[in-house]
Coordinates of C-alpha atoms and ligand atoms in Angstrom, one line a residue:
X1 CA 0.2 0.0 0.0
X2 CA 2.6 2.4 1.0
X3 CA 4.7 1.2 -2.0
X4 CA 1.7 1.8 -4.4
X5 CA 0.9 5.2 -3.0
X6 CA 4.7 6.2 -3.5
X7 CA 4.5 5.3 -7.2
X8 CA 1.3 6.8 -7.4
X9 CA 2.6 10.4 -6.1
X10 CA 6.0 10.1 -8.3
X11 CA 3.6 9.4 -11.4
X12 CA 1.7 12.7 -10.6
X13 CA 5.0 14.6 -10.2
X14 CA 5.9 12.8 -13.9
X15 CA 2.7 14.0 -15.2
X16 CA 3.0 17.4 -14.0
X17 CA 6.7 17.9 -15.3
X18 CA 5.7 16.6 -18.5
X19 CA 2.6 18.9 -18.7
X20 CA 4.5 21.8 -17.6
X21 CA 7.2 21.4 -20.1
X22 CA 4.5 20.5 -22.7
X23 CA 2.7 24.1 -21.7
X24 CA 6.0 26.0 -22.1
X25 CA 6.6 24.7 -25.6
X26 CA 3.2 25.6 -26.6
X27 CA 3.5 29.1 -25.3
X28 CA 6.7 29.6 -26.8
X29 CA 5.7 28.8 -30.3
X30 CA 2.1 30.6 -30.1
X31 CA 4.0 33.5 -28.7
X32 CA 6.1 34.0 -31.8
X33 CA 3.5 33.0 -34.5
X34 CA 0.7 35.2 -32.6
X35 CA 2.8 38.2 -33.2
X36 CA 3.5 37.6 -36.6
X37 CA 0.8 37.7 -39.7
X38 CA 0.7 38.7 -43.1
X39 CA -1.0 42.3 -42.2
X40 CA 1.7 43.1 -39.5
X41 CA 2.5 46.5 -41.3
X42 CA -0.8 47.2 -42.7
X43 CA -1.5 50.0 -40.3
X44 CA 2.1 51.2 -39.5
X45 CA 3.3 51.1 -43.2
X46 CA 0.6 50.8 -45.5
X47 CA 2.8 51.4 -48.6
X48 CA 5.3 48.7 -47.8
X49 CA 4.5 46.0 -50.2
X50 CA 4.4 48.5 -53.2
X51 CA 7.9 49.7 -52.2
X52 CA 9.1 46.3 -52.3
X53 CA 7.6 45.8 -55.3
X54 CA 8.8 48.8 -57.3
X55 CA 12.5 48.1 -55.5
X56 CA 12.3 44.4 -57.0
X57 CA 10.7 45.5 -60.5
X58 CA 13.4 48.1 -61.0
X59 CA 16.1 45.8 -60.0
X60 CA 15.1 42.9 -62.0
X61 CA 14.4 45.0 -65.0
X62 CA 18.2 46.1 -64.8
X63 CA 19.4 42.5 -64.2
X64 CA 17.2 39.5 -63.6
X65 CA 19.9 37.4 -61.8
X66 CA 19.3 40.0 -59.1
X67 CA 16.1 37.9 -58.3
X68 CA 18.2 34.9 -58.0
X69 CA 20.6 36.7 -55.9
X70 CA 18.3 38.0 -53.4
X71 CA 16.4 34.6 -53.3
X72 CA 19.9 33.2 -52.2
X73 CA 20.7 35.8 -49.5
X74 CA 17.3 34.9 -47.9
X75 CA 18.1 31.3 -47.7
X76 CA 21.4 32.1 -46.4
X77 CA 19.9 34.5 -43.9
X78 CA 17.2 31.8 -42.5
X79 CA 19.7 28.8 -42.3
X80 CA 22.1 31.0 -39.8
X81 CA 20.1 31.4 -36.4
X82 CA 16.7 32.1 -38.4
X83 CA 15.4 34.6 -40.8
X84 CA 16.7 37.6 -38.5
X85 CA 18.6 39.8 -41.3
X86 CA 21.9 38.6 -39.8
X87 CA 23.5 37.9 -43.5
X88 CA 22.9 41.7 -44.0
X89 CA 25.3 42.8 -41.8
X90 CA 28.8 44.0 -42.6
X91 CA 32.0 43.3 -41.2
X92 CA 33.6 46.1 -39.1
X93 CA 36.8 46.3 -37.1
X94 CA 34.9 45.2 -33.9
X95 CA 32.2 43.1 -35.5
X96 CA 32.4 40.0 -37.5
X97 CA 29.4 38.8 -39.7
X98 CA 28.3 36.3 -42.1
X99 CA 29.5 38.0 -45.4
X100 CA 32.9 36.4 -45.4
X101 CA 31.9 33.0 -44.3
X102 CA 32.8 30.4 -47.0
X103 CA 29.5 29.8 -48.6
X104 CA 29.1 34.0 -48.9
X105 CA 32.5 35.3 -49.4
X106 CA 32.9 36.8 -52.9
X107 CA 29.7 35.2 -53.7
X108 CA 26.6 36.4 -52.0
X109 CA 25.2 39.4 -53.8
X110 CA 22.1 41.7 -54.3
X111 CA 22.8 43.6 -51.2
X112 CA 22.5 46.8 -52.8
X113 CA 18.7 45.9 -53.8
X114 CA 17.6 45.5 -50.1
X115 CA 19.4 48.8 -49.3
X116 CA 17.8 50.6 -52.0
X117 CA 14.4 49.2 -50.6
X118 CA 15.3 49.7 -47.2
X119 CA 16.1 53.5 -47.8
X120 CA 12.8 53.9 -49.5
X121 CA 10.9 52.3 -46.9
X122 CA 12.6 54.2 -43.8
X123 CA 11.5 57.5 -46.1
X124 CA 7.9 56.4 -45.8
X125 CA 7.5 54.7 -42.5
X126 CA 10.7 55.3 -40.2
X127 CA 12.1 52.9 -37.9
X128 CA 9.1 50.7 -38.6
X129 CA 10.0 47.7 -40.7
X130 CA 12.7 45.1 -40.1
X131 CA 15.7 44.1 -42.7
X132 CA 14.7 40.6 -42.3
X133 CA 11.0 41.2 -43.6
X134 CA 12.3 43.3 -46.3
X135 CA 14.4 40.4 -47.5
X136 CA 11.5 38.2 -46.9
X137 CA 9.1 39.9 -49.2
X138 CA 11.3 41.0 -51.7
X139 CA 12.5 37.2 -52.2
X140 CA 8.6 36.5 -52.9
X141 CA 8.2 39.3 -55.3
X142 CA 11.3 38.4 -56.9
X143 CA 10.3 34.9 -57.6
X144 CA 7.1 35.9 -58.6
X145 CA 8.3 38.4 -61.2
X146 CA 10.7 35.8 -62.8
X147 CA 7.5 33.4 -63.0
X148 CA 7.4 31.1 -60.1
X149 CA 4.8 30.6 -57.5
X150 CA 3.9 32.9 -54.7
X151 CA 3.4 31.8 -50.6
X152 CA 1.3 33.5 -47.8
X153 CA 4.3 35.0 -45.7
X154 CA 3.9 36.1 -42.2
X155 CA 5.6 39.3 -41.5
X156 CA 6.9 40.7 -37.8
X157 CA 10.4 39.5 -37.9
X158 CA 12.5 41.5 -36.3
X159 CA 16.7 42.0 -36.6
X160 CA 19.3 40.4 -35.0
X161 CA 21.9 42.2 -33.2
X162 CA 24.4 39.5 -33.7
X163 CA 25.7 37.3 -36.6
X164 CA 27.8 34.3 -36.8
X165 CA 30.5 33.5 -39.3
X166 CA 31.1 30.2 -37.5
X167 CA 27.5 29.2 -37.7
X168 CA 27.1 30.3 -41.3
X169 CA 30.2 27.9 -42.1
X170 CA 28.5 25.3 -40.4
X171 CA 24.8 25.5 -41.3
X172 CA 25.2 26.6 -45.1
X173 CA 25.4 23.3 -47.6
X174 CA 28.4 22.9 -49.7
X175 CA 28.1 22.0 -53.2
X176 CA 30.3 19.0 -52.5
X177 CA 27.8 17.5 -50.2
X178 CA 26.1 14.2 -50.9
X179 CA 22.5 13.5 -50.9
X180 CA 22.6 12.0 -46.9
X181 CA 24.6 15.2 -45.6
X182 CA 21.8 17.4 -47.6
X183 CA 18.9 15.7 -46.2
X184 CA 20.7 16.1 -42.6
X185 CA 21.5 19.7 -43.1
X186 CA 17.9 20.5 -43.9
X187 CA 16.6 18.2 -41.1
X188 CA 18.3 20.3 -38.7
X189 CA 16.3 23.3 -39.7
X190 CA 13.1 20.9 -39.5
X191 CA 13.0 20.7 -43.4
X192 CA 12.2 17.4 -44.7
X193 CA 13.8 15.7 -47.8
X194 CA 11.1 16.7 -49.8
X195 CA 11.4 20.3 -48.9
X196 CA 15.1 20.0 -49.6
X197 CA 14.6 18.7 -52.9
X198 CA 11.9 21.4 -53.7
X199 CA 13.8 24.2 -52.3
X200 CA 16.9 22.8 -54.4
X201 CA 14.6 23.9 -57.3
X202 CA 15.7 27.5 -56.7
X203 CA 18.5 26.6 -59.0
X204 CA 16.1 26.9 -62.0
X205 CA 17.5 30.7 -61.8
X206 CA 20.7 32.6 -61.3
X207 CA 24.4 31.5 -61.9
X208 CA 27.2 29.6 -60.2
X209 CA 30.9 30.2 -60.3
X210 CA 33.5 27.7 -61.9
X211 CA 35.0 26.9 -58.5
X212 CA 31.6 25.5 -57.2
X213 CA 31.1 22.9 -60.0
X214 CA 34.8 22.5 -61.4
X215 CA 34.9 18.8 -59.8
X216 CA 31.8 18.0 -61.0
X217 CA 32.6 18.6 -64.7
X218 CA 36.0 17.3 -64.6
X219 CA 36.3 14.7 -62.0
X220 CA 32.8 12.8 -61.9
X221 CA 31.1 10.3 -64.1
X222 CA 27.2 10.9 -63.3
X223 CA 27.3 13.9 -65.6
X224 CA 26.3 13.9 -69.5
X225 CA 29.8 14.2 -71.3
X226 CA 28.7 16.6 -74.0
X227 CA 27.5 18.8 -71.2
X228 CA 30.6 18.2 -68.9
X229 CA 32.5 19.3 -72.3
X230 CA 30.2 22.3 -72.9
X231 CA 30.9 23.6 -69.4
X232 CA 34.6 23.1 -69.4
X233 CA 35.2 25.7 -72.1
X234 CA 34.4 28.4 -69.8
X235 CA 35.4 26.8 -66.7
X236 CA 39.4 25.9 -67.1
X237 CA 40.8 23.0 -65.2
X238 CA 43.1 25.6 -63.7
X239 CA 42.2 29.2 -63.1
X240 CA 39.0 31.0 -64.2
X241 CA 37.5 30.5 -60.6
X242 CA 34.8 33.2 -60.7
X243 CA 33.9 32.5 -64.5
X244 CA 30.0 32.3 -64.6
X245 CA 27.9 29.6 -65.9
X246 CA 23.7 29.1 -65.8
X247 CA 22.4 26.8 -63.1
X248 CA 19.8 26.3 -65.5
X249 CA 21.0 25.8 -68.9
X250 CA 18.2 26.8 -71.0
X251 CA 15.8 29.5 -68.8
X252 CA 18.2 30.9 -66.3
X253 CA 15.8 33.9 -65.7
X254 CA 12.6 32.1 -65.6
X255 CA 11.7 30.4 -62.5
X256 CA 9.8 27.2 -63.8
X257 CA 10.6 23.5 -63.4
X258 CA 13.7 23.3 -65.9
X259 CA 16.2 22.5 -63.2
X260 CA 14.7 19.2 -62.9
X261 CA 14.5 18.7 -66.4
X262 CA 18.3 18.8 -66.2
X263 CA 18.7 16.6 -63.7
X264 CA 16.9 13.5 -65.1
X265 CA 19.1 13.8 -68.2
X266 CA 22.5 14.1 -66.1
X267 CA 22.8 18.0 -67.0
X268 CA 22.9 19.2 -63.2
X269 CA 25.8 22.0 -62.7
X270 CA 26.4 21.4 -59.2
X271 CA 27.6 18.1 -57.7
X272 CA 25.1 18.5 -54.9
X273 CA 22.3 19.4 -57.9
X274 CA 22.9 15.9 -59.4
X275 CA 23.0 14.2 -56.0
X276 CA 19.2 14.5 -56.1
X277 CA 18.8 12.4 -59.0
X278 CA 21.6 9.8 -58.7
X279 CA 20.0 6.4 -58.0
X280 CA 18.9 7.7 -54.5
X281 CA 15.7 8.3 -52.6
X282 CA 14.6 11.8 -54.4
X283 CA 14.8 10.3 -57.8
X284 CA 11.1 9.6 -58.2
X285 CA 10.2 13.1 -56.8
X286 CA 12.9 14.8 -59.1
X287 CA 11.2 12.7 -62.2
X288 CA 7.8 14.0 -61.0
X289 CA 9.0 17.8 -60.7
X290 CA 10.5 17.4 -63.9
X291 CA 6.9 16.5 -65.7
X292 CA 4.7 18.6 -63.4
X293 CA 5.7 22.3 -62.8
X294 CA 2.4 22.7 -60.7
X295 CA 3.5 20.1 -58.2
X296 CA 7.3 21.4 -58.0
X297 CA 5.4 25.0 -57.3
X298 CA 3.1 23.7 -54.7
X299 CA 5.7 22.1 -52.6
X300 CA 8.4 25.0 -53.3
X301 CA 5.7 27.5 -51.7
X302 CA 5.1 25.2 -48.8
X303 CA 8.9 24.5 -48.0
X304 CA 9.3 28.4 -48.6
X305 CA 6.7 29.0 -46.0
X306 CA 8.5 26.8 -43.7
X307 CA 11.9 28.3 -44.2
X308 CA 10.3 32.1 -43.9
X309 CA 9.4 30.7 -40.4
X310 CA 12.7 29.3 -39.0
X311 CA 13.7 31.1 -35.7
X312 CA 12.3 34.7 -36.2
X313 CA 13.0 37.3 -33.4
X314 CA 9.8 38.9 -32.4
X315 CA 8.4 41.0 -29.5
X316 CA 10.9 43.0 -27.7
X317 CA 13.9 40.6 -29.1
X318 CA 16.1 41.9 -31.5
X319 CA 15.7 45.3 -33.0
X320 CA 14.3 47.5 -36.2
X321 CA 17.8 48.3 -37.9
X322 CA 17.8 51.7 -39.3
X323 CA 20.5 50.7 -41.9
X324 CA 20.4 46.9 -42.8
X325 CA 24.2 46.8 -42.7
X326 CA 24.7 48.0 -39.5
X327 CA 23.3 47.2 -35.9
X328 CA 21.6 50.2 -34.3
Ligands
LIG1 C1 20.5 22.1 -51.5 C2 21.8 22.9 -51.0 C3 22.7 23.6 -51.7 C4 23.6 24.3 -52.2 C5 24.8 23.2 -52.3 C6 23.7 25.3 -52.6 C7 24.9 25.8 -53.2 C8 24.9 26.9 -54.4 C9 26.0 27.5 -54.8 C10 27.3 26.8 -54.8 C11 25.6 28.4 -55.6 C12 26.6 29.1 -56.7 C13 27.3 30.3 -55.8 C14 28.5 31.2 -56.5 O1 29.3 30.2 -57.5 O2 28.6 32.1 -56.4 C15 24.4 28.8 -55.4 C16 23.5 29.4 -56.3 C17 22.3 29.9 -55.9 N1 21.5 29.2 -55.1 FE1 21.9 27.7 -53.9 N2 22.5 25.8 -53.0 C18 21.6 25.4 -52.0 C19 20.3 25.4 -52.0 C20 19.7 26.4 -52.2 C21 18.3 27.0 -51.7 C22 17.8 25.9 -50.8 C23 18.2 28.0 -52.3 C24 16.8 28.9 -52.2 C25 15.6 28.6 -51.7 C26 19.0 28.4 -53.0 C27 19.0 29.6 -54.0 C28 20.3 29.7 -54.9 C29 20.2 30.7 -56.1 C30 18.9 31.6 -56.6 C31 21.4 30.7 -56.7 C32 22.0 31.8 -58.1 C33 22.4 33.1 -57.0 C34 22.8 33.9 -58.2 O3 22.8 33.9 -59.3 O4 23.3 35.1 -57.6 N3 20.2 27.4 -53.2 N4 24.0 27.6 -54.7
LIG2 C1 28.3 11.6 -47.1 O1 29.3 12.4 -46.8 C2 29.5 12.5 -45.3 C3 30.6 13.5 -45.2 O2 31.5 13.9 -46.0 C4 30.3 11.2 -45.2 O3 30.5 10.8 -43.7 C5 29.2 9.9 -45.6 O4 29.7 8.9 -45.4 C6 28.8 10.2 -47.1 N1 27.7 9.4 -47.3 C7 27.5 8.7 -48.3 C8 26.4 7.6 -48.5 O5 28.4 8.7 -49.4
LIG3 C1 40.7 15.6 -59.9 O1 41.1 14.4 -59.9 C2 42.7 14.3 -59.8 C3 43.1 12.8 -59.6 O2 42.5 12.3 -58.7 C4 43.0 15.3 -58.9 O3 44.6 15.6 -58.9 C5 42.4 16.8 -59.0 O4 42.9 17.7 -58.4 C6 40.8 16.7 -59.2 N1 40.2 18.0 -59.5 C7 39.3 18.3 -59.2 C8 39.1 19.9 -59.9 O5 38.7 17.8 -58.6

């Protein structure tokens, strides 16, 4: 009797511990999500969406690749401690940002587009809209302008006061990654293998430098020989590291499913691209995306929504930066 009531009391204690930790988890997630909504700036900055649209329209008209560059900036922002604008911070003598992490150095671009939009937004609604939200909105607009899908985007992110070069080096995937490493690294951000495969379809726009695909076109066998040959013309075995090639060989300025059409004929540009169609778990999905643009668009939108919600700063965390390159 004494034993069983003791056991009973113990079970109650365990149950309470379980319930209280559960409610902490619930209140934490509902706290940040209840503070974010698509209409977050409806009253405080009614012109926001128009300003972002105009800024992206100008940029993409001048250079369509900028739509791709901004999309990549957003990915590199979200994967490093959440979508908090940390990638936008410049290095200073007393501050090390993420711009010189290996995946970003001499590669991440499009910062001026965000600066220009931020200047216009500050003129209309000073001190109101975060750089993190401007980047999220500009990304959505850019994808749409190049013919891609749209998605429901919650706003209300705030800007980080910190950045981490070492976390950027750790969390941003390398083009040398194999499939299991890619799945694991997206998994660490709460994204599934399907999300990873759909998000990689972002490589249907934009360009890569020779140094990122040299090994794939010279030393690997899972590549169409004539495609490898063609790419070698502008990417020598030594030198020419920053020479550019389109990630999608046919429609680099069109957000479509061309990326997957390339993969199924062994014409992926990066080693990591071709890993998605190389006899592994993602082959059948890649094949379906190559035949069904709408399915790709649907899965891409779902995954972008998830990626946009990684680790936002809300409430009184972080700040609204005045200049996206500098902590206030
Ligand atoms: C799956 C793992 C990924 C790897 C290993 C990877 C790697 C790369 C590399 C090496 C480049 C070329 C950079 C350069 O040469 O300067 C690139 C470009 C690009 N990436 Fe990814 N990426 C990945 C996923 C993504 C995702 C998830 C997105 C967005 C949702 C994305 C968007 C882009 C875009 C749009 C470009 C072209 C940028 C431009 O032209 O300025 N990538 N990526
Ligand atoms: C993938 O790459 C990782 C890291 O380089 C390595 O440990 C692992 O064995 C590789 N997996 C496969 C299936 O090749
Ligand atoms: C290709 O492989 C050769 C022989 O293993 C090696 O010496 C060379 O560095 C590799 N080149 C690239 C670009 O990976």
